[in-house]
Short mmCIF file of C-alpha atoms in Angstrom, two decimals:
data_model
loop_
_atom_site.label_atom_id
_atom_site.label_comp_id
_atom_site.label_asym_id
_atom_site.label_seq_id
_atom_site.Cartn_x
_atom_site.Cartn_y
_atom_site.Cartn_z
CA UNK A 1 -119.69 -10.73 -14.03
CA UNK A 2 -117.39 -8.87 -16.35
CA UNK A 3 -116.88 -6.08 -13.80
CA UNK A 4 -115.80 -8.47 -11.12
CA UNK A 5 -113.23 -10.05 -13.44
CA UNK A 6 -111.79 -6.66 -14.34
CA UNK A 7 -111.60 -5.69 -10.70
CA UNK A 8 -109.78 -8.88 -9.77
CA UNK A 9 -107.24 -8.51 -12.58
CA UNK A 10 -106.64 -4.75 -12.06
CA UNK A 11 -105.89 -4.87 -8.35
CA UNK A 12 -102.53 -6.68 -8.71
CA UNK A 13 -101.47 -4.34 -11.52
CA UNK A 14 -102.35 -1.38 -9.36
CA UNK A 15 -100.36 -2.75 -6.46
CA UNK A 16 -97.29 -3.32 -8.67
CA UNK A 17 -97.59 0.21 -10.07
CA UNK A 18 -97.78 1.65 -6.57
CA UNK A 19 -94.66 -0.36 -5.57
CA UNK A 20 -92.70 0.95 -8.54
CA UNK A 21 -93.65 4.53 -7.75
CA UNK A 22 -92.74 4.12 -4.08
CA UNK A 23 -89.38 2.52 -4.97
CA UNK A 24 -88.59 5.36 -7.37
CA UNK A 25 -89.41 7.96 -4.71
CA UNK A 26 -87.28 6.16 -2.12
CA UNK A 27 -84.29 5.85 -4.49
CA UNK A 28 -84.33 9.51 -5.40
CA UNK A 29 -84.69 10.63 -1.82
CA UNK A 30 -81.81 8.38 -0.58
CA UNK A 31 -78.74 10.23 0.82
CA UNK A 32 -75.26 9.15 -0.45
CA UNK A 33 -73.11 7.27 2.11
CA UNK A 34 -70.56 9.30 3.96
CA UNK A 35 -67.08 8.91 2.35
CA UNK A 36 -64.29 8.37 4.89
CA UNK A 37 -60.81 8.71 3.28
CA UNK A 38 -58.39 5.90 3.99
CA UNK A 39 -55.34 7.38 5.65
CA UNK A 40 -52.12 5.92 4.23
CA UNK A 41 -49.25 7.42 6.21
CA UNK A 42 -46.09 8.61 4.46
CA UNK A 43 -43.25 6.10 4.16
CA UNK A 44 -41.35 5.65 7.41
CA UNK A 45 -37.58 6.07 7.08
CA UNK A 46 -34.63 6.00 9.44
CA UNK A 47 -32.56 9.17 9.03
CA UNK A 48 -29.75 10.56 11.15
CA UNK A 49 -27.70 13.72 11.09
CA UNK A 50 -24.16 13.42 9.72
CA UNK A 51 -21.08 15.01 11.26
CA UNK A 52 -17.51 15.32 10.07
CA UNK A 53 -14.64 13.60 11.83
CA UNK A 54 -10.86 13.34 11.58
CA UNK A 55 -10.07 10.32 9.45
CA UNK A 56 -6.69 8.63 9.12
CA UNK A 57 -6.91 5.97 6.43
CA UNK A 58 -5.41 2.50 6.68
CA UNK A 59 -4.36 0.95 3.39
CA UNK A 60 -4.14 -2.84 3.40
CA UNK A 61 -1.84 -4.92 1.22
CA UNK A 62 0.25 -8.08 1.34
CA UNK A 63 3.59 -9.40 0.15
CA UNK A 64 6.62 -11.59 0.79
CA UNK A 65 9.63 -10.80 2.98
CA UNK A 66 12.90 -10.54 1.04
CA UNK A 67 16.42 -9.46 2.06
CA UNK A 68 17.61 -5.98 1.26
CA UNK A 69 21.04 -7.35 0.24
CA UNK A 70 21.43 -10.68 -1.53
CA UNK A 71 24.99 -11.64 -2.49
CA UNK A 72 26.56 -14.46 -4.47
CA UNK A 73 30.06 -14.79 -2.97
CA UNK A 74 32.77 -15.17 -5.65
CA UNK A 75 36.47 -16.00 -5.48
CA UNK A 76 38.79 -13.17 -6.53
CA UNK A 77 41.80 -15.52 -6.65
CA UNK A 78 42.34 -19.17 -7.48
CA UNK A 79 43.29 -21.85 -5.01
CA UNK A 80 42.35 -24.92 -3.03
CA UNK A 81 39.85 -24.64 -0.18
CA UNK A 82 41.77 -25.40 3.02
CA UNK A 83 39.33 -24.20 5.67
CA UNK A 84 35.59 -23.58 6.07
CA UNK A 85 33.95 -21.74 8.95
CA UNK A 86 31.46 -23.61 11.11
CA UNK A 87 28.83 -20.96 10.28
CA UNK A 88 29.38 -21.32 6.53
CA UNK A 89 26.52 -23.79 6.16
CA UNK A 90 22.96 -23.34 4.94
CA UNK A 91 21.11 -21.49 7.71
CA UNK A 92 24.25 -20.37 9.53
CA UNK A 93 24.37 -16.78 10.73
CA UNK A 94 27.49 -14.62 10.79
CA UNK A 95 28.75 -11.14 11.61
CA UNK A 96 30.32 -8.61 9.31
CA UNK A 97 34.03 -9.41 8.85
CA UNK A 98 33.79 -13.10 9.81
CA UNK A 99 36.02 -15.41 7.70
CA UNK A 100 33.74 -17.88 5.97
CA UNK A 101 36.31 -19.78 3.88
CA UNK A 102 40.09 -19.81 3.37
CA UNK A 103 42.01 -20.75 0.20
CA UNK A 104 45.58 -22.05 0.11
CA UNK A 105 47.95 -19.13 0.82
CA UNK A 106 51.48 -20.51 0.23
CA UNK A 107 51.87 -19.23 -3.33
CA UNK A 108 50.51 -15.83 -2.39
CA UNK A 109 52.86 -15.52 0.56
CA UNK A 110 55.73 -16.30 -1.82
CA UNK A 111 54.52 -13.63 -4.23
CA UNK A 112 54.39 -11.20 -1.32
CA UNK A 113 58.01 -11.91 -0.38
CA UNK A 114 59.12 -11.48 -3.99
CA UNK A 115 57.30 -8.15 -4.17
CA UNK A 116 58.95 -7.02 -0.93
CA UNK A 117 62.38 -8.00 -2.33
CA UNK A 118 61.78 -6.13 -5.59
CA UNK A 119 60.74 -3.05 -3.65
CA UNK A 120 63.91 -3.24 -1.54
CA UNK A 121 66.06 -3.53 -4.67
CA UNK A 122 64.29 -0.62 -6.33
CA UNK A 123 64.69 1.55 -3.23
CA UNK A 124 68.43 0.69 -3.04
CA UNK A 125 68.92 1.52 -6.71
CA UNK A 126 67.11 4.82 -6.14
CA UNK A 127 69.41 5.77 -3.25
CA UNK A 128 72.41 4.83 -5.35
CA UNK A 129 71.24 6.98 -8.20
CA UNK A 130 70.63 9.93 -5.86
CA UNK A 131 74.22 9.63 -4.64
CA UNK A 132 75.57 9.45 -8.18
CA UNK A 133 73.68 12.58 -9.07
CA UNK A 134 75.22 14.49 -6.19
CA UNK A 135 78.73 13.35 -7.17
CA UNK A 136 78.14 14.34 -10.79
CA UNK A 137 76.96 17.81 -9.73
CA UNK A 138 80.04 18.38 -7.55
CA UNK A 139 82.40 17.29 -10.34
CA UNK A 140 80.68 19.58 -12.85
CA UNK A 141 80.86 22.61 -10.61
CA UNK A 142 84.58 21.95 -9.93
CA UNK A 143 85.44 22.34 -13.62
CA UNK A 144 82.83 24.81 -14.86
CA UNK A 145 80.73 27.68 -13.56
CA UNK A 146 78.02 27.11 -16.17
CA UNK A 147 74.80 25.43 -14.98
CA UNK A 148 75.14 21.69 -15.53
CA UNK A 149 72.77 19.96 -18.01
CA UNK A 150 70.12 17.52 -16.74
CA UNK A 151 71.90 14.59 -18.35
CA UNK A 152 75.10 15.59 -16.59
CA UNK A 153 73.27 15.54 -13.26
CA UNK A 154 71.77 12.08 -14.12
CA UNK A 155 68.21 13.33 -13.69
CA UNK A 156 66.74 10.94 -16.32
CA UNK A 157 68.36 8.02 -14.53
CA UNK A 158 66.94 9.30 -11.23
CA UNK A 159 63.41 9.48 -12.71
CA UNK A 160 63.79 5.90 -13.97
CA UNK A 161 64.73 4.60 -10.54
CA UNK A 162 61.85 6.50 -8.92
CA UNK A 163 59.45 4.86 -11.40
CA UNK A 164 60.92 1.46 -10.56
CA UNK A 165 60.22 2.08 -6.88
CA UNK A 166 56.57 2.98 -7.61
CA UNK A 167 56.18 -0.14 -9.74
CA UNK A 168 57.63 -2.29 -6.96
CA UNK A 169 55.30 -0.67 -4.41
CA UNK A 170 52.32 -1.42 -6.67
CA UNK A 171 53.37 -5.06 -6.99
CA UNK A 172 53.67 -5.30 -3.22
CA UNK A 173 50.20 -3.84 -2.73
CA UNK A 174 48.72 -6.29 -5.23
CA UNK A 175 50.51 -9.20 -3.55
CA UNK A 176 49.04 -8.15 -0.20
CA UNK A 177 45.55 -7.87 -1.69
CA UNK A 178 45.78 -11.29 -3.33
CA UNK A 179 46.92 -12.81 -0.05
CA UNK A 180 44.03 -11.15 1.78
CA UNK A 181 41.59 -12.40 -0.89
CA UNK A 182 42.39 -15.98 -0.01
CA UNK A 183 40.14 -15.39 3.01
CA UNK A 184 36.48 -15.01 2.06
CA UNK A 185 35.03 -12.53 4.59
CA UNK A 186 31.41 -11.58 5.23
CA UNK A 187 30.50 -8.12 3.86
CA UNK A 188 27.64 -7.68 6.37
CA UNK A 189 25.69 -9.41 9.10
CA UNK A 190 23.75 -12.17 7.44
CA UNK A 191 22.63 -15.73 6.96
CA UNK A 192 23.96 -18.41 4.61
CA UNK A 193 21.41 -19.55 2.06
CA UNK A 194 23.58 -21.90 0.00
CA UNK A 195 27.20 -23.16 -0.03
CA UNK A 196 28.73 -24.34 -3.30
CA UNK A 197 32.24 -25.43 -2.18
CA UNK A 198 33.81 -27.97 0.15
CA UNK A 199 37.19 -28.74 1.69
CA UNK A 200 39.90 -29.70 -0.79
CA UNK A 201 38.01 -28.30 -3.75
CA UNK A 202 39.98 -26.13 -6.18
CA UNK A 203 38.22 -22.94 -7.16
CA UNK A 204 39.14 -20.54 -9.92
CA UNK A 205 38.81 -16.79 -10.07
CA UNK A 206 35.14 -15.84 -10.40
CA UNK A 207 33.76 -19.13 -9.06
CA UNK A 208 30.57 -18.75 -6.99
CA UNK A 209 31.28 -20.00 -3.48
CA UNK A 210 27.80 -19.54 -2.00
CA UNK A 211 24.79 -17.26 -1.53
CA UNK A 212 24.17 -15.10 1.55
CA UNK A 213 21.41 -12.72 2.66
CA UNK A 214 21.74 -9.65 4.86
CA UNK A 215 19.91 -9.85 8.19
CA UNK A 216 20.29 -6.16 9.06
CA UNK A 217 17.25 -5.09 7.05
CA UNK A 218 14.40 -6.95 5.38
CA UNK A 219 12.07 -5.59 2.74
CA UNK A 220 8.45 -6.30 1.85
CA UNK A 221 7.25 -5.48 -1.66
CA UNK A 222 3.62 -4.36 -1.41
CA UNK A 223 1.28 -3.77 -4.37
CA UNK A 224 -0.62 -0.47 -3.96
CA UNK A 225 -3.50 0.51 -6.23
CA UNK A 226 -3.54 3.97 -7.73
CA UNK A 227 -6.65 4.90 -5.72
CA UNK A 228 -4.92 3.94 -2.43
CA UNK A 229 -1.64 5.64 -3.32
CA UNK A 230 -3.09 9.09 -2.59
CA UNK A 231 -3.75 8.16 1.05
CA UNK A 232 -0.23 7.12 2.05
CA UNK A 233 3.07 8.93 2.36
CA UNK A 234 6.10 7.45 0.68
CA UNK A 235 9.64 8.56 1.48
CA UNK A 236 10.86 10.91 -1.21
CA UNK A 237 7.33 12.27 -1.52
CA UNK A 238 7.02 13.31 2.14
CA UNK A 239 9.24 14.20 5.07
CA UNK A 240 8.25 11.25 7.24
CA UNK A 241 8.10 7.51 6.67
CA UNK A 242 4.66 5.97 6.99
CA UNK A 243 4.41 3.34 9.77
CA UNK A 244 3.40 -0.13 8.64
CA UNK A 245 2.07 -2.96 10.78
CA UNK A 246 2.94 -6.40 9.42
CA UNK A 247 1.09 -9.51 10.59
CA UNK A 248 1.56 -13.21 9.88
CA UNK A 249 0.70 -16.55 11.38
CA UNK A 250 3.78 -18.38 12.68
CA UNK A 251 3.19 -21.85 14.09
CA UNK A 252 -0.50 -21.10 14.45
CA UNK A 253 0.19 -17.93 16.46
CA UNK A 254 -0.45 -14.46 15.08
CA UNK A 255 2.72 -12.33 15.16
CA UNK A 256 3.23 -8.65 14.42
CA UNK A 257 6.22 -6.58 13.31
CA UNK A 258 6.72 -2.85 12.86
CA UNK A 259 8.12 -1.48 9.62
CA UNK A 260 8.37 1.77 7.67
CA UNK A 261 7.29 2.59 4.15
CA UNK A 262 10.50 4.04 2.69
CA UNK A 263 9.99 4.26 -1.07
CA UNK A 264 8.10 3.10 -4.11
CA UNK A 265 9.46 1.53 -7.25
CA UNK A 266 7.99 4.49 -9.13
CA UNK A 267 6.71 2.42 -12.07
CA UNK A 268 3.13 1.36 -12.69
CA UNK A 269 2.98 -2.36 -13.45
CA UNK A 270 1.45 -2.75 -16.91
CA UNK A 271 -0.15 -6.09 -16.08
CA UNK A 272 -1.72 -5.52 -12.67
CA UNK A 273 -1.93 -1.69 -12.84
CA UNK A 274 -0.43 -1.27 -9.36
CA UNK A 275 2.60 0.52 -7.93
CA UNK A 276 4.89 -1.49 -5.68
CA UNK A 277 5.87 0.13 -2.38
CA UNK A 278 8.83 -1.03 -0.30
CA UNK A 279 8.58 -1.52 3.46
CA UNK A 280 11.75 -1.89 5.54
CA UNK A 281 11.97 -3.91 8.74
CA UNK A 282 15.10 -3.51 10.86
CA UNK A 283 16.67 -6.59 12.50
CA UNK A 284 14.19 -9.08 10.99
CA UNK A 285 15.95 -12.11 12.51
CA UNK A 286 15.74 -10.53 15.96
CA UNK A 287 19.50 -10.59 16.53
CA UNK A 288 19.18 -7.56 18.79
CA UNK A 289 15.82 -8.54 20.34
CA UNK A 290 13.97 -5.85 18.39
CA UNK A 291 10.79 -7.92 17.94
CA UNK A 292 8.79 -10.59 19.67
CA UNK A 293 9.69 -13.15 17.01
CA UNK A 294 12.00 -13.34 13.98
CA UNK A 295 10.62 -12.38 10.58
CA UNK A 296 12.10 -14.93 8.22
CA UNK A 297 12.80 -14.35 4.55
CA UNK A 298 10.10 -15.83 2.34
CA UNK A 299 7.39 -15.25 4.97
CA UNK A 300 4.04 -14.06 3.56
CA UNK A 301 2.72 -11.12 5.56
CA UNK A 302 -0.29 -8.82 5.54
CA UNK A 303 0.37 -5.09 5.86
CA UNK A 304 -1.60 -2.16 7.22
CA UNK A 305 -0.21 1.22 6.19
CA UNK A 306 -1.37 4.15 8.31
CA UNK A 307 -1.74 7.47 6.55
CA UNK A 308 -0.01 10.49 8.10
CA UNK A 309 -2.60 12.84 6.59
CA UNK A 310 -5.87 13.39 8.51
CA UNK A 311 -8.95 14.67 6.67
CA UNK A 312 -12.30 16.06 7.81
CA UNK A 313 -14.72 13.58 6.24
CA UNK A 314 -18.20 12.18 6.80
CA UNK A 315 -18.19 8.45 7.53
CA UNK A 316 -21.38 6.58 6.58
CA UNK A 317 -22.35 2.94 6.08
CA UNK A 318 -21.41 1.59 2.64
CA UNK A 319 -25.03 0.60 1.91
CA UNK A 320 -26.12 4.27 1.87
CA UNK A 321 -24.15 5.10 -1.28
CA UNK A 322 -26.14 4.44 -4.46
CA UNK A 323 -24.64 3.21 -7.72
CA UNK A 324 -24.62 6.71 -9.25
CA UNK A 325 -22.71 8.17 -6.26
CA UNK A 326 -25.79 9.77 -4.75
CA UNK A 327 -27.40 9.49 -1.33
CA UNK A 328 -30.92 10.08 -0.01
CA UNK A 329 -31.49 12.97 2.39
CA UNK A 330 -34.58 14.38 4.15
CA UNK A 331 -35.26 18.13 4.11
CA UNK A 332 -37.18 20.21 6.66
CA UNK A 333 -40.47 19.51 4.83
CA UNK A 334 -39.99 15.79 5.32
CA UNK A 335 -39.33 15.24 1.65
CA UNK A 336 -36.70 13.10 -0.04
CA UNK A 337 -33.81 14.93 -1.73
CA UNK A 338 -31.35 12.94 -3.85
CA UNK A 339 -27.90 14.55 -3.63
CA UNK A 340 -24.72 13.69 -5.55
CA UNK A 341 -21.63 13.46 -3.33
CA UNK A 342 -17.85 13.35 -3.76
CA UNK A 343 -16.54 10.07 -2.43
CA UNK A 344 -13.03 10.10 -0.99
CA UNK A 345 -12.80 6.35 -0.41
CA UNK A 346 -14.97 3.29 0.04
CA UNK A 347 -14.41 0.08 1.96
CA UNK A 348 -16.50 -3.05 2.34
CA UNK A 349 -18.38 -1.50 5.28
CA UNK A 350 -17.92 2.28 5.07
CA UNK A 351 -17.97 5.17 2.63
CA UNK A 352 -16.01 8.38 3.24
CA UNK A 353 -17.65 11.49 1.78
CA UNK A 354 -15.63 14.62 1.14
CA UNK A 355 -18.34 17.01 -0.14
CA UNK A 356 -21.89 17.19 -1.49
CA UNK A 357 -23.77 17.43 1.82
CA UNK A 358 -23.48 19.73 4.80
CA UNK A 359 -22.82 18.80 8.38
CA UNK A 360 -26.13 18.18 10.18
CA UNK A 361 -27.95 16.94 7.07
CA UNK A 362 -30.44 14.14 7.68
CA UNK A 363 -29.25 11.13 5.68
CA UNK A 364 -31.58 8.20 5.08
CA UNK A 365 -30.07 4.99 6.43
CA UNK A 366 -32.95 2.60 5.67
CA UNK A 367 -34.04 1.15 2.35
CA UNK A 368 -36.51 3.24 0.33
CA UNK A 369 -38.21 1.57 -2.68
CA UNK A 370 -38.29 3.72 -5.82
CA UNK A 371 -37.33 7.04 -4.21
CA UNK A 372 -37.73 10.35 -6.03
CA UNK A 373 -37.19 14.03 -5.25
CA UNK A 374 -40.12 15.42 -3.24
CA UNK A 375 -41.32 12.05 -1.99
CA UNK A 376 -43.15 12.46 1.34
CA UNK A 377 -41.59 10.56 4.24
CA UNK A 378 -41.78 10.58 7.98
CA UNK A 379 -39.35 9.86 10.76
CA UNK A 380 -39.89 7.81 13.91
CA UNK A 381 -41.88 9.97 16.34
CA UNK A 382 -43.49 12.16 13.62
CA UNK A 383 -47.30 12.57 13.37
CA UNK A 384 -48.78 10.45 10.54
CA UNK A 385 -48.68 12.33 7.27
CA UNK A 386 -50.61 11.30 4.16
CA UNK A 387 -48.44 10.20 1.33
CA UNK A 388 -48.80 11.75 -2.11
CA UNK A 389 -50.81 8.74 -3.33
CA UNK A 390 -53.16 8.87 -0.35
CA UNK A 391 -53.86 12.57 -0.82
CA UNK A 392 -54.56 11.99 -4.50
CA UNK A 393 -56.97 9.16 -3.68
CA UNK A 394 -58.77 11.34 -1.12
CA UNK A 395 -59.27 14.14 -3.61
CA UNK A 396 -60.66 11.76 -6.20
CA UNK A 397 -63.13 10.26 -3.70
CA UNK A 398 -64.38 13.69 -2.62
CA UNK A 399 -64.95 14.70 -6.22
CA UNK A 400 -66.98 11.55 -6.85
CA UNK A 401 -69.09 12.13 -3.74
CA UNK A 402 -69.83 15.71 -4.69
CA UNK A 403 -70.76 14.59 -8.21
CA UNK A 404 -73.22 11.98 -6.94
CA UNK A 405 -74.81 14.46 -4.58
CA UNK A 406 -75.41 16.99 -7.30
CA UNK A 407 -77.02 14.35 -9.54
CA UNK A 408 -79.29 13.23 -6.75
CA UNK A 409 -80.40 16.81 -6.12
CA UNK A 410 -81.35 17.18 -9.74
#
């Protein structure tokens, strides 16, 4: 009875022991799974070769149109205004030499006649004194062989009469000038901005009669930054004027005018830190049909100044340049190289590089997150290449597999 109980209770224990032994044998004899490395290709970038090209820079600025000559007409004599020209009104245009206003001339004509009479008297007295001197010389020589004294020949009296003639001539010239000054004439071709007198008004010497602007030449005062100043030629600093294209909207239509950069003011503005350049435009009011439309004073215009100097530069998109003036390039081993460059100029869309990279260098044009020197990359069309991180992961996995295999063998 006891033996049968022991047999019944020992069989399950024996079976469990056999199962444990079999499981242990199976575990130790199991082969490790084959490790297949995950291939992570190198970062794909867009890179293109760079080439140099002839670059002529255009510097943009803006300013207002002003006259080259701006004159406040003043009276040089006093008198009543007796006549005004039809063009001597605000907005009227005139030619050089046109009479704009006339003052009363009667008193000045009288002064002219008096000056002419005084000159005639002085000239008559001079001729009389010359005759007296000749008579005195003849009388002296008739009574004495000694050289006559100057007083005996009336030379002092002759000099006095000659001085009187010069004084009378000067008075006549002044009388003529004063008479001519009663007519206010235009000093140049221009336009009337303001008139301060009217018919019948009495004006005194020095009174301002009106304001006029010259229409022969207009000027545009353009602010130029110090960085842009090196790209343009200014008269006095070069042999040729730089051409300037001026544009403005007139009546909703875009108009253009051609000008020349002739000089700079030569002083750096302490407030804005710019240098003002002067552009000249001939015949702004189109009196000689020089332009498609008149360029009126006070007009706001935008200017494009073309540089005369061409440079061999590399032109790249503005987004390529990094904040520290470096760019990303790809070497022959398909690795990133960060190179510092010398920037000649930047615009909103382009960057102009003078040096730092060679012609034919592959420059990365796409975004690369966290780039560093030696970073593996690939170009479109390249065979997949494992990145540095992928290669590192593969090595680590192989080491683990080899370690597990060796343990199992033991």
